[in-house]
Every structure is written in C-alpha cells, then in structure tokens.
Amino acid sequence: MNLAPQPNVPLKIAYTDPEAPALISDKLSFYTRWLPADRRIVVVCLGTDRSTGDSLGPITGSVLSKYRSPAFDVFGTLEQPVHAMNLDETLDLIHRRFRHPFIVGVDACLGKAASVGNIHVGEGPIRPGAGVNKELSPVGEIHVSGVVNIGGFMEYFVLQNTRLHLVMGMAELIAQGLYASFHR
C-alpha cells in the first residue's frame, strides 16, 4: 500500500492517526521543497483566542513559535492573533517585509460530523471567515485547516462550544508537521 501523499491531491487525515505528523510533513514538503532559497516561508495562523473553536490558528502559531526556527516566520499567535480586524494590515506588513513570500495559511473550519478532527492540507489559499459567512482576504499559496466542529447551523455558537482538547491536539500536530516539513 502506498501511503505517500500525491501532488495536487489534498491530504485529509484524522488528527488521531499515528501517521498524521509524518503525512502532514510529507504533503507540505511537496509544496516547499523546490522553493528558491531567497523565497521566505511565512506561516499565517488565523483566528482568535476569544472563541475555543477559532483558536486553532493562534494556538498552532504559539506552538510553532516556540521552535524559534530560522527556516520560517510565524504570524498569528495567542499573544498577537491575526483575525478579521487586522488580517489585511498583517498581509500588507508581510508583503512589505518579505519579497515574494511563500505563505502557508492555517485556520480552523467547520464541517460534517464525520469530518470533525480531520486535518486538511492542500494547494490554494485558506478562506478565513467562510464558516461564519464573512468574506475576508484569502491567505496563502497552500493551506492547512482543521475541522474543529460541525457546520451548517448557528456557527458562532458552535465555535464557542468546541472542545479545547480537540483544538489543542490538532494544533500540536499541525505545528509538528509544519516544523518537520521546513527542516528536511
């Protein structure tokens, strides 16, 4: 059986899968291994700590920041979240600071009951706010999203009532996968 991620096919994996960190790292490496040395990797972790379900991004950013790696920069932590109110300002800052950055967007999302706990990695930007019917600037050349709860009805209430244990577990795993993929 071939477990290697395939290019152009999004990865969907349960955060409880023991192979998840390695598969996330492998998939992310497909997108980053051929980057020129002068193209900076910037991870933008979206969300707010004021909502448990929406805190996946800032928690991931905080965990990733602890690695203190010279291989990438992180925007969006529990201390300094990137959210709807400062997203465009943050993206402008990134583009002023880095010439043609390679941006990885990380965010929580809502989905079907069977998908809760899944992590998705794929090409294209993350669309922050889509789960709560907000239209915000898209973020990233690639994205990592975690399905934190069920969508479709009373999204703000659902995000407020998401289990922190799930969010923390997913954030740790995403941070491990990101870090490993940038240090191959």
GROMACS .gro file of C-alpha atoms in nm:
model
  184
    1MET     CA    1   0.000   0.000   0.000
    2ASN     CA    2   0.138   0.342  -0.098
    3LEU     CA    3   0.087   0.595   0.184
    4ALA     CA    4   0.291   0.871   0.023
    5PRO     CA    5   0.089   1.187  -0.045
    6GLN     CA    6   0.020   1.259  -0.410
    7PRO     CA    7   0.078   1.603  -0.564
    8ASN     CA    8  -0.237   1.805  -0.638
    9VAL     CA    9  -0.448   1.574  -0.419
   10PRO     CA   10  -0.540   1.734  -0.088
   11LEU     CA   11  -0.445   1.540   0.223
   12LYS     CA   12  -0.726   1.462   0.467
   13ILE     CA   13  -0.625   1.280   0.782
   14ALA     CA   14  -0.762   1.232   1.133
   15TYR     CA   15  -0.555   1.401   1.399
   16THR     CA   16  -0.566   1.076   1.597
   17ASP     CA   17  -0.393   0.880   1.320
   18PRO     CA   18  -0.042   0.784   1.441
   19GLU     CA   19   0.092   0.855   1.089
   20ALA     CA   20  -0.058   1.206   1.080
   21PRO     CA   21   0.255   1.409   1.167
   22ALA     CA   22   0.467   1.232   0.904
   23LEU     CA   23   0.196   1.250   0.636
   24ILE     CA   24   0.134   1.621   0.702
   25SER     CA   25   0.508   1.688   0.683
   26ASP     CA   26   0.541   1.488   0.360
   27LYS     CA   27   0.248   1.668   0.198
   28LEU     CA   28   0.376   2.013   0.297
   29SER     CA   29   0.720   1.920   0.165
   30PHE     CA   30   0.570   1.860  -0.181
   31TYR     CA   31   0.488   2.230  -0.189
   32THR     CA   32   0.803   2.371  -0.030
   33ARG     CA   33   1.096   2.155  -0.137
   34TRP     CA   34   1.153   2.339  -0.468
   35LEU     CA   35   1.127   2.690  -0.331
   36PRO     CA   36   1.424   2.912  -0.419
   37ALA     CA   37   1.646   2.992  -0.121
   38ASP     CA   38   1.551   3.361  -0.137
   39ARG     CA   39   1.177   3.290  -0.108
   40ARG     CA   40   1.081   3.321   0.258
   41ILE     CA   41   0.827   3.080   0.411
   42VAL     CA   42   0.570   3.265   0.620
   43VAL     CA   43   0.306   3.080   0.822
   44VAL     CA   44  -0.008   3.285   0.891
   45CYS     CA   45  -0.217   3.130   1.168
   46LEU     CA   46  -0.566   3.277   1.163
   47GLY     CA   47  -0.823   3.306   1.439
   48THR     CA   48  -0.883   3.441   1.785
   49ASP     CA   49  -0.838   3.314   2.139
   50ARG     CA   50  -1.181   3.456   2.226
   51SER     CA   51  -1.352   3.153   2.074
   52THR     CA   52  -1.238   2.799   2.151
   53GLY     CA   53  -1.314   2.669   1.802
   54ASP     CA   54  -1.149   2.963   1.632
   55SER     CA   55  -0.832   2.936   1.842
   56LEU     CA   56  -0.673   2.658   1.634
   57GLY     CA   57  -0.466   2.907   1.434
   58PRO     CA   58  -0.331   3.114   1.725
   59ILE     CA   59  -0.253   2.804   1.930
   60THR     CA   60  -0.071   2.649   1.633
   61GLY     CA   61   0.121   2.975   1.586
   62SER     CA   62   0.221   2.984   1.953
   63VAL     CA   63   0.341   2.623   1.948
   64LEU     CA   64   0.530   2.678   1.621
   65SER     CA   65   0.690   2.999   1.754
   66LYS     CA   66   0.847   2.806   2.042
   67TYR     CA   67   1.067   2.620   1.792
   68ARG     CA   68   1.239   2.953   1.711
   69SER     CA   69   1.348   2.836   1.369
   70PRO     CA   70   1.534   3.048   1.113
   71ALA     CA   71   1.361   2.849   0.835
   72PHE     CA   72   1.027   3.036   0.856
   73ASP     CA   73   0.836   3.324   1.014
   74VAL     CA   74   0.508   3.295   1.205
   75PHE     CA   75   0.227   3.549   1.221
   76GLY     CA   76  -0.073   3.479   1.443
   77THR     CA   77  -0.020   3.360   1.800
   78LEU     CA   78  -0.220   3.370   2.121
   79GLU     CA   79  -0.030   3.686   2.215
   80GLN     CA   80  -0.071   3.853   1.874
   81PRO     CA   81  -0.356   3.688   1.683
   82VAL     CA   82  -0.435   3.751   1.318
   83HIS     CA   83  -0.810   3.786   1.281
   84ALA     CA   84  -1.076   3.966   1.077
   85MET     CA   85  -0.991   4.307   1.223
   86ASN     CA   86  -0.618   4.300   1.139
   87LEU     CA   87  -0.590   4.049   0.853
   88ASP     CA   88  -0.537   4.294   0.567
   89GLU     CA   89  -0.293   4.502   0.772
   90THR     CA   90  -0.095   4.186   0.856
   91LEU     CA   91  -0.084   4.071   0.493
   92ASP     CA   92   0.039   4.419   0.389
   93LEU     CA   93   0.312   4.401   0.656
   94ILE     CA   94   0.423   4.057   0.534
   95HIS     CA   95   0.447   4.175   0.173
   96ARG     CA   96   0.644   4.485   0.276
   97ARG     CA   97   0.884   4.283   0.493
   98PHE     CA   98   0.944   3.988   0.258
   99ARG     CA   99   0.998   3.989  -0.116
  100HIS     CA  100   0.754   3.739  -0.272
  101PRO     CA  101   0.690   3.531   0.043
  102PHE     CA  102   0.556   3.176   0.025
  103ILE     CA  103   0.258   3.193   0.261
  104VAL     CA  104   0.103   2.895   0.438
  105GLY     CA  105  -0.244   2.972   0.577
  106VAL     CA  106  -0.358   2.785   0.890
  107ASP     CA  107  -0.714   2.809   1.018
  108ALA     CA  108  -0.999   2.623   1.182
  109CYS     CA  109  -1.304   2.524   0.984
  110LEU     CA  110  -1.644   2.365   1.038
  111GLY     CA  111  -1.759   2.053   0.857
  112LYS     CA  112  -1.970   1.741   0.870
  113ALA     CA  113  -1.987   1.536   1.189
  114ALA     CA  114  -1.778   1.257   1.034
  115SER     CA  115  -1.501   1.507   0.946
  116VAL     CA  116  -1.455   1.663   1.291
  117GLY     CA  117  -1.094   1.606   1.395
  118ASN     CA  118  -0.964   1.588   1.038
  119ILE     CA  119  -0.675   1.799   0.915
  120HIS     CA  120  -0.667   1.908   0.552
  121VAL     CA  121  -0.355   2.016   0.363
  122GLY     CA  122  -0.384   2.141   0.008
  123GLU     CA  123  -0.298   2.388  -0.263
  124GLY     CA  124  -0.454   2.730  -0.273
  125PRO     CA  125  -0.542   2.984  -0.010
  126ILE     CA  126  -0.740   2.941   0.306
  127ARG     CA  127  -1.062   3.144   0.303
  128PRO     CA  128  -1.091   3.280   0.658
  129GLY     CA  129  -1.438   3.358   0.787
  130ALA     CA  130  -1.617   3.135   0.535
  131GLY     CA  131  -1.759   2.918   0.815
  132VAL     CA  132  -1.935   3.219   0.968
  133ASN     CA  133  -2.034   3.381   0.637
  134LYS     CA  134  -1.765   3.651   0.639
  135GLU     CA  135  -1.582   3.744   0.321
  136LEU     CA  136  -1.219   3.813   0.410
  137SER     CA  137  -0.898   3.820   0.207
  138PRO     CA  138  -0.774   3.474   0.107
  139VAL     CA  139  -0.444   3.370   0.269
  140GLY     CA  140  -0.162   3.157   0.132
  141GLU     CA  141  -0.032   2.958  -0.158
  142ILE     CA  142  -0.112   2.645   0.041
  143HIS     CA  143  -0.335   2.587   0.340
  144VAL     CA  144  -0.373   2.372   0.647
  145SER     CA  145  -0.716   2.356   0.806
  146GLY     CA  146  -0.857   2.163   1.095
  147VAL     CA  147  -1.224   2.066   1.117
  148VAL     CA  148  -1.300   2.160   1.477
  149ASN     CA  149  -1.677   2.116   1.486
  150ILE     CA  150  -1.999   2.071   1.288
  151GLY     CA  151  -2.106   2.344   1.049
  152GLY     CA  152  -2.436   2.444   0.898
  153PHE     CA  153  -2.629   2.593   1.188
  154MET     CA  154  -2.550   2.860   1.449
  155GLU     CA  155  -2.182   2.869   1.358
  156TYR     CA  156  -2.078   3.127   1.620
  157PHE     CA  157  -2.240   2.921   1.896
  158VAL     CA  158  -2.079   2.602   1.764
  159LEU     CA  159  -1.733   2.765   1.759
  160GLN     CA  160  -1.783   2.886   2.118
  161ASN     CA  161  -1.871   2.531   2.228
  162THR     CA  162  -1.585   2.342   2.068
  163ARG     CA  163  -1.374   2.114   2.286
  164LEU     CA  164  -1.038   2.271   2.373
  165HIS     CA  165  -0.881   1.924   2.394
  166LEU     CA  166  -0.953   1.867   2.024
  167VAL     CA  167  -0.819   2.210   1.925
  168MET     CA  168  -0.501   2.167   2.132
  169GLY     CA  169  -0.433   1.820   1.990
  170MET     CA  170  -0.480   1.938   1.633
  171ALA     CA  171  -0.266   2.248   1.688
  172GLU     CA  172   0.024   2.044   1.828
  173LEU     CA  173   0.007   1.804   1.536
  174ILE     CA  174  -0.012   2.079   1.272
  175ALA     CA  175   0.284   2.260   1.431
  176GLN     CA  176   0.489   1.938   1.432
  177GLY     CA  177   0.407   1.873   1.067
  178LEU     CA  178   0.492   2.230   0.963
  179TYR     CA  179   0.820   2.233   1.152
  180ALA     CA  180   0.930   1.894   1.017
  181SER     CA  181   0.844   1.986   0.658
  182PHE     CA  182   1.056   2.303   0.669
  183HIS     CA  183   1.358   2.120   0.815
  184ARG     CA  184   1.416   1.843   0.563
   0.00000   0.00000   0.00000
